[in-house]
Backbone as CSV, one residue per row, in Angstrom:
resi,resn,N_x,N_y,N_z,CA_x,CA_y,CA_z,C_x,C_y,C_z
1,UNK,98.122,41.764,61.055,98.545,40.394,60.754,100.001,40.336,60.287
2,UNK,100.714,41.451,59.308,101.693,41.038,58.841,102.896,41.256,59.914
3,UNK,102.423,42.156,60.857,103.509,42.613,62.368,103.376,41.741,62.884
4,UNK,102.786,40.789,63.194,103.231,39.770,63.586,104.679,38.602,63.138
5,UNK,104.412,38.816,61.792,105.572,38.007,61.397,107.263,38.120,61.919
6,UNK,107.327,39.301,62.362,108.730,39.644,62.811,109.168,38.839,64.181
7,UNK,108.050,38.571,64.679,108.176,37.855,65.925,107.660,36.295,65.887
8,UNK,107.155,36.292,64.767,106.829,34.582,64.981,108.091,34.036,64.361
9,UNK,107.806,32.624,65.413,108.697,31.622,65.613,109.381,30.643,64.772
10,UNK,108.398,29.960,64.114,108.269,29.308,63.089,108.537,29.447,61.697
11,UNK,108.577,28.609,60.951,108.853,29.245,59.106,107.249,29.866,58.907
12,UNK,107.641,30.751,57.881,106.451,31.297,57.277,106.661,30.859,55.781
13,UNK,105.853,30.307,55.563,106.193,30.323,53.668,105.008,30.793,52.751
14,UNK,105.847,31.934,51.597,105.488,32.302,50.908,105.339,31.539,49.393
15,UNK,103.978,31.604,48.590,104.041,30.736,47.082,104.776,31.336,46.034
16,UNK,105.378,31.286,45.874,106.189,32.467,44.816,104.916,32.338,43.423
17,UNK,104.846,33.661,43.270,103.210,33.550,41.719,102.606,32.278,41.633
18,UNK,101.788,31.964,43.320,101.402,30.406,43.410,102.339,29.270,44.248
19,UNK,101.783,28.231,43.393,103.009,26.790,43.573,103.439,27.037,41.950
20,UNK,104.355,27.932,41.760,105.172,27.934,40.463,105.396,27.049,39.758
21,UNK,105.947,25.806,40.596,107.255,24.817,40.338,105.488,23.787,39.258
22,UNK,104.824,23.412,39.854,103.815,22.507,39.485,102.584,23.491,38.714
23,UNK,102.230,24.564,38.960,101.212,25.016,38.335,101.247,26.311,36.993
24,UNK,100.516,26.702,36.054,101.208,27.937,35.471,101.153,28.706,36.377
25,UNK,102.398,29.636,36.563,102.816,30.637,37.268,101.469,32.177,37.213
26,UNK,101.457,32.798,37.866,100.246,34.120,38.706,99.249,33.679,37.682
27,UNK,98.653,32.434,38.282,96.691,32.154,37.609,96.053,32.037,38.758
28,UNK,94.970,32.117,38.943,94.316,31.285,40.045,94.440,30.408,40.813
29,UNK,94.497,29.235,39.149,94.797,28.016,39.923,95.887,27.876,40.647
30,UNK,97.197,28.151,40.134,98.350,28.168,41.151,98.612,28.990,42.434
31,UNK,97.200,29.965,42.438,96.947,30.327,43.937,96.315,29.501,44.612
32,UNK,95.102,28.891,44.368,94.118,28.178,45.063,95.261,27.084,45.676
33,UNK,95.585,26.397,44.548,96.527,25.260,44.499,98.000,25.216,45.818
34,UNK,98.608,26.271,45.381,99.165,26.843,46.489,98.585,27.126,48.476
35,UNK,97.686,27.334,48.785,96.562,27.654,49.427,95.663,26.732,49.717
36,UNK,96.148,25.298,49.235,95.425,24.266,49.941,96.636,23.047,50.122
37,UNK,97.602,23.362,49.183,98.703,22.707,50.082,99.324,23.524,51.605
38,UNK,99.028,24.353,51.963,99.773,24.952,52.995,100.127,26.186,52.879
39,UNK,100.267,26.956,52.237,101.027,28.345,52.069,100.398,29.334,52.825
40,UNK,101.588,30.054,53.621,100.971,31.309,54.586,100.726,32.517,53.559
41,UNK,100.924,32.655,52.720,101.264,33.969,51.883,101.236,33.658,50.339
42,UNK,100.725,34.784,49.580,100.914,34.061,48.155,101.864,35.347,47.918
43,UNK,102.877,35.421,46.713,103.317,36.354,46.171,102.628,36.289,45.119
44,UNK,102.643,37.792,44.489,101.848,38.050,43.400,102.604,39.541,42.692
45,UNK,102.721,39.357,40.905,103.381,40.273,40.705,102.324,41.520,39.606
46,UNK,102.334,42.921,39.630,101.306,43.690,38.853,102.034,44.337,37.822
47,UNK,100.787,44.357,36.638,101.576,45.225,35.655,100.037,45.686,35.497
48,UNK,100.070,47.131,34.738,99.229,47.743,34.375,98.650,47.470,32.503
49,UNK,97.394,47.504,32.210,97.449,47.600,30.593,96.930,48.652,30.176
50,UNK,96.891,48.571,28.862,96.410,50.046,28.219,95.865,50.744,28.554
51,UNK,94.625,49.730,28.795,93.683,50.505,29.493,93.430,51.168,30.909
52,UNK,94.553,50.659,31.477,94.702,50.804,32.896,94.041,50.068,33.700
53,UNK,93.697,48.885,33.598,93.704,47.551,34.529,94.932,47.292,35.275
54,UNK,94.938,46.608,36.589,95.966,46.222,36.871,95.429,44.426,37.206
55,UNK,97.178,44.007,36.389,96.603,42.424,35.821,97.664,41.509,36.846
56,UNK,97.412,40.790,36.961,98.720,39.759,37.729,99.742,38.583,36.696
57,UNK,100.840,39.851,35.925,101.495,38.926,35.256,103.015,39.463,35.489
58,UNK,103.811,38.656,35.076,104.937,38.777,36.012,105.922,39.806,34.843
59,UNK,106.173,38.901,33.475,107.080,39.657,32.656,106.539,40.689,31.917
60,UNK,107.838,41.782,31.478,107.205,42.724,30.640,106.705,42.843,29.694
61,UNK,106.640,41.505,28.778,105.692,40.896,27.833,104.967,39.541,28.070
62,UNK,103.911,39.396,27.206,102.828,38.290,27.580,103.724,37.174,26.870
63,UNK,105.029,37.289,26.256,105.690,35.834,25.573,105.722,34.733,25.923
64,UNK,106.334,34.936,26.722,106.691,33.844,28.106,105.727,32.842,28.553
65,UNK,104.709,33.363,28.803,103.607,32.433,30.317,102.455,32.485,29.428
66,UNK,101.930,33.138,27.560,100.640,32.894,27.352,101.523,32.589,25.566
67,UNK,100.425,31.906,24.755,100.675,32.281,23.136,100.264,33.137,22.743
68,UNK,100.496,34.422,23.313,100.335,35.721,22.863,101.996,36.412,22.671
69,UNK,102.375,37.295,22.034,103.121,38.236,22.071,103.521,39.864,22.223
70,UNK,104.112,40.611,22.540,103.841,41.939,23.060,104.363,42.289,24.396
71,UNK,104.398,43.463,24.677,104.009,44.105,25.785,102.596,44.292,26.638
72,UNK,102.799,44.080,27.582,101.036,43.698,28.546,100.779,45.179,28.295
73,UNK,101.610,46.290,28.552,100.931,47.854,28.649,100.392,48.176,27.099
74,UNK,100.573,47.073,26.032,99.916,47.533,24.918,98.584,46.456,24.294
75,UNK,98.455,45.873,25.538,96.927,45.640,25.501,95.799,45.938,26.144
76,UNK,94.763,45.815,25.557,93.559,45.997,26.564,93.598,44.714,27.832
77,UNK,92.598,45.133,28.613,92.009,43.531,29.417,91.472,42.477,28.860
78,UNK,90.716,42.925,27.863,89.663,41.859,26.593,90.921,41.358,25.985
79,UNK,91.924,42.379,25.679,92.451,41.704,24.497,93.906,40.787,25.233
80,UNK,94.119,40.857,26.658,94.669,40.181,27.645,93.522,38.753,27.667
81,UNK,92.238,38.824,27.856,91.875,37.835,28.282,91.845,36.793,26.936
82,UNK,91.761,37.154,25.674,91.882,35.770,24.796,92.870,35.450,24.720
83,UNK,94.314,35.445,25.065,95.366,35.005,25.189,95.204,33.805,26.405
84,UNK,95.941,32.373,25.928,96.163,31.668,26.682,97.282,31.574,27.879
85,UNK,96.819,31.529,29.119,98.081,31.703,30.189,98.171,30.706,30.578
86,UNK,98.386,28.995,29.989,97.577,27.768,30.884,98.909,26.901,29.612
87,UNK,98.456,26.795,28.650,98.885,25.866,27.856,100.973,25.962,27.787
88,UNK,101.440,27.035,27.888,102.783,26.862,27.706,103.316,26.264,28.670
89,UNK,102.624,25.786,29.780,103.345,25.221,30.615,103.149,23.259,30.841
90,UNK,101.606,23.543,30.452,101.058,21.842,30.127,99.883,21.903,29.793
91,UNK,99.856,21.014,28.480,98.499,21.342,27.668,96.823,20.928,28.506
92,UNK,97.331,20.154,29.650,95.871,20.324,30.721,95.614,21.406,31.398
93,UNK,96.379,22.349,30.755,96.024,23.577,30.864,95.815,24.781,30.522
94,UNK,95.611,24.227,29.211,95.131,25.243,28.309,93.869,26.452,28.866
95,UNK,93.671,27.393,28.306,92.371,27.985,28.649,92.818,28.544,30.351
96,UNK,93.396,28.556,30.878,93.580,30.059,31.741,93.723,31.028,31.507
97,UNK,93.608,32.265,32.166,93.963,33.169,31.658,94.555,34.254,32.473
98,UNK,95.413,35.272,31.964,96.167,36.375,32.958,94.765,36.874,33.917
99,UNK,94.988,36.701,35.235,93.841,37.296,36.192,93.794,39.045,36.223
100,UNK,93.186,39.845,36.529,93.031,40.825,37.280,93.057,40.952,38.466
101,UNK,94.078,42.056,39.267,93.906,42.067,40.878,92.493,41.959,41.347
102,UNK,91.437,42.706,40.503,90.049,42.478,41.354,89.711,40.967,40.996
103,UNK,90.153,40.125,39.966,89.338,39.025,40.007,90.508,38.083,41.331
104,UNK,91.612,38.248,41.490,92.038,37.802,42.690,91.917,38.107,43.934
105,UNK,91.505,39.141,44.622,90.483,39.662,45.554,89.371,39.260,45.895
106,UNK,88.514,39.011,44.703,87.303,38.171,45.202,87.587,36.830,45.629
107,UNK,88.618,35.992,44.227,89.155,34.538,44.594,89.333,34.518,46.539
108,UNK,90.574,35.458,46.819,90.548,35.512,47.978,89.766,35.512,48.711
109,UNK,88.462,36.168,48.890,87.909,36.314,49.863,87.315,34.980,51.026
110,UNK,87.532,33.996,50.038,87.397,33.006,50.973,88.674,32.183,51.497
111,UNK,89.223,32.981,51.792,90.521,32.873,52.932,91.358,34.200,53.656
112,UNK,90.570,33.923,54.594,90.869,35.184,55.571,91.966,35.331,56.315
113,UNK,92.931,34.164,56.072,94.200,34.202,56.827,94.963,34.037,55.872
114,UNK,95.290,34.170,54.773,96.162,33.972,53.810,96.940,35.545,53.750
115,UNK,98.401,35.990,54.070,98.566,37.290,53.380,99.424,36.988,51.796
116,UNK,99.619,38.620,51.999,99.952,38.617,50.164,101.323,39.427,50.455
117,UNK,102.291,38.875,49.420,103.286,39.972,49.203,103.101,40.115,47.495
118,UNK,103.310,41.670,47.332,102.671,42.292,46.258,103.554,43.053,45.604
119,UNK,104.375,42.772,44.162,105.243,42.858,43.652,105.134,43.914,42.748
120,UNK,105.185,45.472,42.399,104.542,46.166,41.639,106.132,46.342,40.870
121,UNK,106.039,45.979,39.587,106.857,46.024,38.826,107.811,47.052,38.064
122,UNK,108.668,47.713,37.846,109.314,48.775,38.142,109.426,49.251,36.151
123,UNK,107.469,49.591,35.881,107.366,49.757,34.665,107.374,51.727,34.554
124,UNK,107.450,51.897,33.567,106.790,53.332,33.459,105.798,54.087,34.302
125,UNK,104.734,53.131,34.566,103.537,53.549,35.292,103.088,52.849,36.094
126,UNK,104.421,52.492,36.966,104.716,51.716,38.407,103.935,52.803,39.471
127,UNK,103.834,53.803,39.392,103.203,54.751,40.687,101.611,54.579,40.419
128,UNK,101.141,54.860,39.066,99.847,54.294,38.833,98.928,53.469,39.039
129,UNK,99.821,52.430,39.200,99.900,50.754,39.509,100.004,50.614,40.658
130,UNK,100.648,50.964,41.717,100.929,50.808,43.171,100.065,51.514,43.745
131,UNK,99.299,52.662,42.904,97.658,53.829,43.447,96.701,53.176,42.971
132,UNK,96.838,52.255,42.059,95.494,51.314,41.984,95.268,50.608,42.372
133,UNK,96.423,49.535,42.464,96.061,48.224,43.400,95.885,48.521,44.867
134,UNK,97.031,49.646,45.397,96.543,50.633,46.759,95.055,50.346,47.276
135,UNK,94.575,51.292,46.249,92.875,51.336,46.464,92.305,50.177,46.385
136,UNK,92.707,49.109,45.452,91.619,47.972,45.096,91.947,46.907,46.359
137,UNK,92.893,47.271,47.251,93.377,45.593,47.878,92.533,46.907,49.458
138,UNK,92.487,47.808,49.472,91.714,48.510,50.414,90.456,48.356,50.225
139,UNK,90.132,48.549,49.061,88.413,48.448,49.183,88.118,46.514,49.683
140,UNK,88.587,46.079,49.525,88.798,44.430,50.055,88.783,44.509,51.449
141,UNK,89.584,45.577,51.986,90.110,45.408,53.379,91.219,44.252,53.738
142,UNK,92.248,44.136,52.677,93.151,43.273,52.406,95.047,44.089,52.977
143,UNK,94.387,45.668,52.909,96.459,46.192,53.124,96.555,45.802,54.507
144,UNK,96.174,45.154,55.486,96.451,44.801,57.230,97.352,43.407,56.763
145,UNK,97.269,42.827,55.349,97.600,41.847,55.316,98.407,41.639,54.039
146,UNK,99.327,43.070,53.956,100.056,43.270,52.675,101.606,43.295,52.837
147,UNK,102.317,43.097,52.326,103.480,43.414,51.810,103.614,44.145,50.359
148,UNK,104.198,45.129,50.389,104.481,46.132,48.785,105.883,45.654,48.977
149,UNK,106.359,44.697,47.670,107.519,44.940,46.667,107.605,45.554,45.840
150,UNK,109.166,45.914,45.798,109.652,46.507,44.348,111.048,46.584,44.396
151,UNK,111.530,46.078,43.134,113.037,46.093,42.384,113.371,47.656,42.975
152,UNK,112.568,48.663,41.959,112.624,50.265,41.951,112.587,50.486,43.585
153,UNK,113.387,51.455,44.094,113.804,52.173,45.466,112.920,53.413,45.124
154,UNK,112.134,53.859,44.104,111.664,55.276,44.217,110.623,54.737,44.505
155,UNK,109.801,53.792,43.842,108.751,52.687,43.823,108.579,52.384,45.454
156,UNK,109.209,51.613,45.697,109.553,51.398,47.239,109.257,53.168,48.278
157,UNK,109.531,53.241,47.973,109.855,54.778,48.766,108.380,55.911,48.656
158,UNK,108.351,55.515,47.174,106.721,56.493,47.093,105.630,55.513,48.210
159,UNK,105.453,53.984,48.249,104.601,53.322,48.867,104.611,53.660,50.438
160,UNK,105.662,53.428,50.729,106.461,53.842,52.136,106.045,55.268,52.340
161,UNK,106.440,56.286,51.839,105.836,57.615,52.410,104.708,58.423,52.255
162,UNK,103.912,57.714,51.254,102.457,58.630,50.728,101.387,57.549,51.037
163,UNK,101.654,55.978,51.545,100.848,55.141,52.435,100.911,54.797,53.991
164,UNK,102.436,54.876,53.930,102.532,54.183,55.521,102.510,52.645,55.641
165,UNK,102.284,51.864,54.353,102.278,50.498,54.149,103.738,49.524,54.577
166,UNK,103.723,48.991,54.667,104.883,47.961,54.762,105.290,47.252,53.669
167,UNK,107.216,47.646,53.349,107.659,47.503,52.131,108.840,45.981,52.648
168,UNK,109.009,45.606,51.245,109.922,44.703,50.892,110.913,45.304,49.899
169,UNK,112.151,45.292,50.146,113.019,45.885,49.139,114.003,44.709,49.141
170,UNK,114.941,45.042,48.701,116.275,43.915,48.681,117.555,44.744,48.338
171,UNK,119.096,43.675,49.033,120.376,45.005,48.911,120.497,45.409,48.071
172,UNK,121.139,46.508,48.823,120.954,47.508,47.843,121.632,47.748,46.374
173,UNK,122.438,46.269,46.350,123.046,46.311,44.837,122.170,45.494,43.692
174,UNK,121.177,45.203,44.437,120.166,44.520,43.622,118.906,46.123,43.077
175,UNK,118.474,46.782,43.655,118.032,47.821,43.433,118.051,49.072,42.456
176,UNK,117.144,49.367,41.640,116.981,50.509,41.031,116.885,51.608,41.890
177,UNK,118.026,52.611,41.666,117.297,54.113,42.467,117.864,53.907,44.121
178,UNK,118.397,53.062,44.475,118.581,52.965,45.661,119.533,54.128,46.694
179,UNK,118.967,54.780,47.291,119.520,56.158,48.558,119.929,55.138,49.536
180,UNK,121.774,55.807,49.278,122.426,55.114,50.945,122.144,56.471,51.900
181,UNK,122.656,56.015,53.153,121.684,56.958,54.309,121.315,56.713,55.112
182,UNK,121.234,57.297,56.476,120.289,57.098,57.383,118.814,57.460,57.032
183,UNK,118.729,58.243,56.145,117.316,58.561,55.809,116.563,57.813,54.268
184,UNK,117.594,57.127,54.008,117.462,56.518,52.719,116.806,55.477,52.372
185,UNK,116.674,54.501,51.211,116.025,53.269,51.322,115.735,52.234,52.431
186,UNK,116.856,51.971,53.022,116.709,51.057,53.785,116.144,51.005,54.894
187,UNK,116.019,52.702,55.495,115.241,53.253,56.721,113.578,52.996,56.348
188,UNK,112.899,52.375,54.854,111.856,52.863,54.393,111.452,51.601,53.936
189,UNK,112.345,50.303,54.598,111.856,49.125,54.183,111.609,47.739,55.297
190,UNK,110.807,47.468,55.829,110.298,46.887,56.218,110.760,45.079,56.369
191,UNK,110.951,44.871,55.690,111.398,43.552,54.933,112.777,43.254,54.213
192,UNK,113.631,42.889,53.379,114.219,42.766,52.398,114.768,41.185,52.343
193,UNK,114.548,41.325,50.567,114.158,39.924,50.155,116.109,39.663,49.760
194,UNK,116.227,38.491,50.184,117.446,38.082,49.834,117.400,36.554,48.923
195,UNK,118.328,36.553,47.822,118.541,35.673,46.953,119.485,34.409,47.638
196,UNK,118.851,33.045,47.291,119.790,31.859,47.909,121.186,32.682,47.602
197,UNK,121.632,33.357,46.298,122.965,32.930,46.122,123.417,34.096,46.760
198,UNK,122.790,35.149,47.902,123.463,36.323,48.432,123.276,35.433,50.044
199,UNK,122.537,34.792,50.252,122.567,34.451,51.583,123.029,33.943,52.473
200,UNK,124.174,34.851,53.246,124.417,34.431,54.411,124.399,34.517,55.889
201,UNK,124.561,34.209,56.459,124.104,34.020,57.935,124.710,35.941,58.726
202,UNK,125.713,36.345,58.308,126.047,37.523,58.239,125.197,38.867,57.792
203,UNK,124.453,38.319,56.430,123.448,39.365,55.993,122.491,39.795,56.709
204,UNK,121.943,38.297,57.003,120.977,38.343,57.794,121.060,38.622,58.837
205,UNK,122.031,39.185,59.877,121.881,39.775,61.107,122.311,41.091,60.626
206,UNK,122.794,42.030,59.656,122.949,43.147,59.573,121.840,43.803,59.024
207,UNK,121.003,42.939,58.608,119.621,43.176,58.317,118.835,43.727,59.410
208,UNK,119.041,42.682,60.255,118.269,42.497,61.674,118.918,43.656,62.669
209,UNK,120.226,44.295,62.663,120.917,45.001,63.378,120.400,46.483,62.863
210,UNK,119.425,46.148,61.703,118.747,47.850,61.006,117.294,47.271,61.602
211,UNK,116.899,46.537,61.914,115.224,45.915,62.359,114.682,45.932,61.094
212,UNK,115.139,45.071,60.031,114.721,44.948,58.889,114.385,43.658,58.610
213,UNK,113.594,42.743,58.804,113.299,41.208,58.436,113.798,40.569,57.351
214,UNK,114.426,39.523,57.349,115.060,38.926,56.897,114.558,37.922,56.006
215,UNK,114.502,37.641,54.309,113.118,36.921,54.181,114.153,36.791,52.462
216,UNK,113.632,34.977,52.367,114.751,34.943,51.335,114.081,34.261,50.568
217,UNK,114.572,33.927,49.349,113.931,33.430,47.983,114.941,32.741,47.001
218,UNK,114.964,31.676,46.457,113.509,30.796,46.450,114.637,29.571,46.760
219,UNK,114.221,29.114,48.179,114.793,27.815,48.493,113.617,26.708,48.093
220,UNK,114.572,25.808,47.178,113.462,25.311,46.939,113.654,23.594,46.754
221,UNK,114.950,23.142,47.594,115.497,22.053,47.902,115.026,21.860,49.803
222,UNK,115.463,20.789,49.903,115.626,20.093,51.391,116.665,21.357,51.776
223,UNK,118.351,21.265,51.519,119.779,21.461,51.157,119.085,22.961,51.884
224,UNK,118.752,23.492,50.794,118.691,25.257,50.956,117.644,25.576,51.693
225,UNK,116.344,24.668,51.828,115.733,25.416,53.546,116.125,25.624,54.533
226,UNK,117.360,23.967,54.689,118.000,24.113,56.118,119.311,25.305,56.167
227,UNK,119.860,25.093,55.220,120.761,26.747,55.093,120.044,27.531,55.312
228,UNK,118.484,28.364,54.691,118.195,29.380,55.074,117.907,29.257,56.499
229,UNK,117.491,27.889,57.321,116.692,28.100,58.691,118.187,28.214,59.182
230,UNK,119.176,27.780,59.307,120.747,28.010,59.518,121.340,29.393,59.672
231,UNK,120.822,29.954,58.284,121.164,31.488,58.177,120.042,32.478,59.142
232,UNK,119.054,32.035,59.711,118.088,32.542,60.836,117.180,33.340,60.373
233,UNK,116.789,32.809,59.077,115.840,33.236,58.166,114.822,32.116,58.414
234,UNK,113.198,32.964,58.595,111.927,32.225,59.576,111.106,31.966,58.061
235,UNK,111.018,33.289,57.216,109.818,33.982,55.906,110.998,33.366,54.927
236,UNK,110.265,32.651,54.382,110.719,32.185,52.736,110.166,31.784,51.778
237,UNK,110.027,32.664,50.100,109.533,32.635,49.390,109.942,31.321,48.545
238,UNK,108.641,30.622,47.759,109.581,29.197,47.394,108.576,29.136,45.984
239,UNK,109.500,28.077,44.858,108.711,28.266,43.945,107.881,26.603,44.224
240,UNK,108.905,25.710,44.685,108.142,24.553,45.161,107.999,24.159,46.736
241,UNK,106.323,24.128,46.931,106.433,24.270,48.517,106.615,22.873,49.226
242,UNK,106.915,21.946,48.548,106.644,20.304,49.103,108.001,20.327,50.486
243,UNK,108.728,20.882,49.878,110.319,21.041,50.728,109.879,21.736,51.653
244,UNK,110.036,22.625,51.755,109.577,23.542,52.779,108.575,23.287,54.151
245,UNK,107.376,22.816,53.129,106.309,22.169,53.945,106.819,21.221,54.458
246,UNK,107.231,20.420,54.386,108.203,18.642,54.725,108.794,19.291,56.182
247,UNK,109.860,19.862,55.950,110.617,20.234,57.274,110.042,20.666,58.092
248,UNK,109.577,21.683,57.862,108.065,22.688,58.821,107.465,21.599,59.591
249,UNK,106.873,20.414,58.830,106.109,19.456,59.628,107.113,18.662,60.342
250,UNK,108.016,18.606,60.140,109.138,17.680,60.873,109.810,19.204,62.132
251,UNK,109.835,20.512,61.692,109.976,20.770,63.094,109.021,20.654,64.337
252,UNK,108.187,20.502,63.353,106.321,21.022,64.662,106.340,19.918,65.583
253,UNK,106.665,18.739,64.550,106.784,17.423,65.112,107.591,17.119,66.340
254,UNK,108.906,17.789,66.114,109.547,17.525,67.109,109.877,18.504,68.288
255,UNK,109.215,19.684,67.808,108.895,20.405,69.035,107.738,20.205,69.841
């Protein structure tokens, strides 16, 4: 499913952790939510906890997105799940909570065409994390329909040569660890994610001149879809999909 994307025609759009812009960011709901407005793809980002769960939360502490405080690797899952992930963003949403990759796996299972790009976070026990979720999005029968991110180039590079999976990296001045080379990062990446404010129409064919897909983040205006569809970028990660979706239906329309 995901080899296909290099050759399809059309926009592909990705939910960035959901519909970001409207829902709390990597919960459920802002997957489901995401996933019934339209989205081809959800992004989703992993961190590991104490116990060695792997959870779907984005920063290196729970500050941010729950009223908890800390580092996620210095909690349990229990002690992840009484923390609120719902209310800092709007109090009708209190009472969510940080998911687990297996409890988003099952969520998934009732959508068989949805893929995932899968963000393994460039922690201490990023290889741990990328061998667990490995296994858990396999026992699903979900990697035909994966993308592996990562900031980290060793991260990137261990997925790439001890799976055979298909990676997302980004340039290489954005990168931890990054090998210039013919044999180096970029030979070992599949994808690479480009930022509105790096994107131009230039990148994106020297991308394409390595057979590397071209796939950018986060347009999330009218303004900057049509720049990215301009810059000949098809895959775009968005934090609000209303834009995106809008044009998409106005090209279908008029093709």
């Amino acid at each position: 499913m995901i080899e296909q994307l290099k050759h399809h025609t059309s926009m592909i759009l990705a939910a960035h952790r959901g519909w970001k812009s409207e829902y709390p960011e990597n919960t459920i709901l802002s997957f489901k939510k995401a996933i019934a407005l339209g989205a081809d793809m959800l992004e989703f980002d992993l961190r590991r906890t104490k116990d060695g769960v792997v959870v779907v939360v984005h920063d290196k502490t729970v500050d941010r997105t729950t009223d908890g405080s800390g580092s996620v690797d210095q909690f349990t899952l229990n002690e992840l799940k009484q923390l609120d992930a719902g209310g800092w963003f709007a109090k009708e949403y209190e009472g969510l909570k940080i998911p687990s990759l297996e409890e988003v796996c099952e969520f998934l299972k009732q959508y068989p065409n949805v893929l995932f790009n899968v963000e393994i976070k460039p922690d201490p026990s990023a290889k741990e994390t990328a061998d667990d979720a490995i296994a858990i999005l396999g026992e699903y029968g979900y990697l035909s329909r994966c993308v592996f991110t990562s900031f980290d180039a060793n991260i990137l590079s261990y997925i790439y040569d001890e799976y055979h999976l298909k990676t997302q990296g980004f340039p290489a001045n954005q990168m931890l660890h990054f090998v210039h080379g013919d044999e180096g990062t970029y030979s070992k990446m599949w994808a690479a994610g480009i930022s509105m404010d790096l994107l131009t129409p230039k990148l994106v064919q020297e991308f394409e001149e390595r057979d590397i897909l071209a796939w950018c983040y986060c347009p999330d205006s009218e303004q900057q879809v049509y720049y990215a569809l301009g810059c000949g970028v098809k895959l775009m990660t968005v934090n609000n999909l209303t834009p995106a979706l809008e044009i998409r239906r106005i090209i279908r329309d008029e093709g």
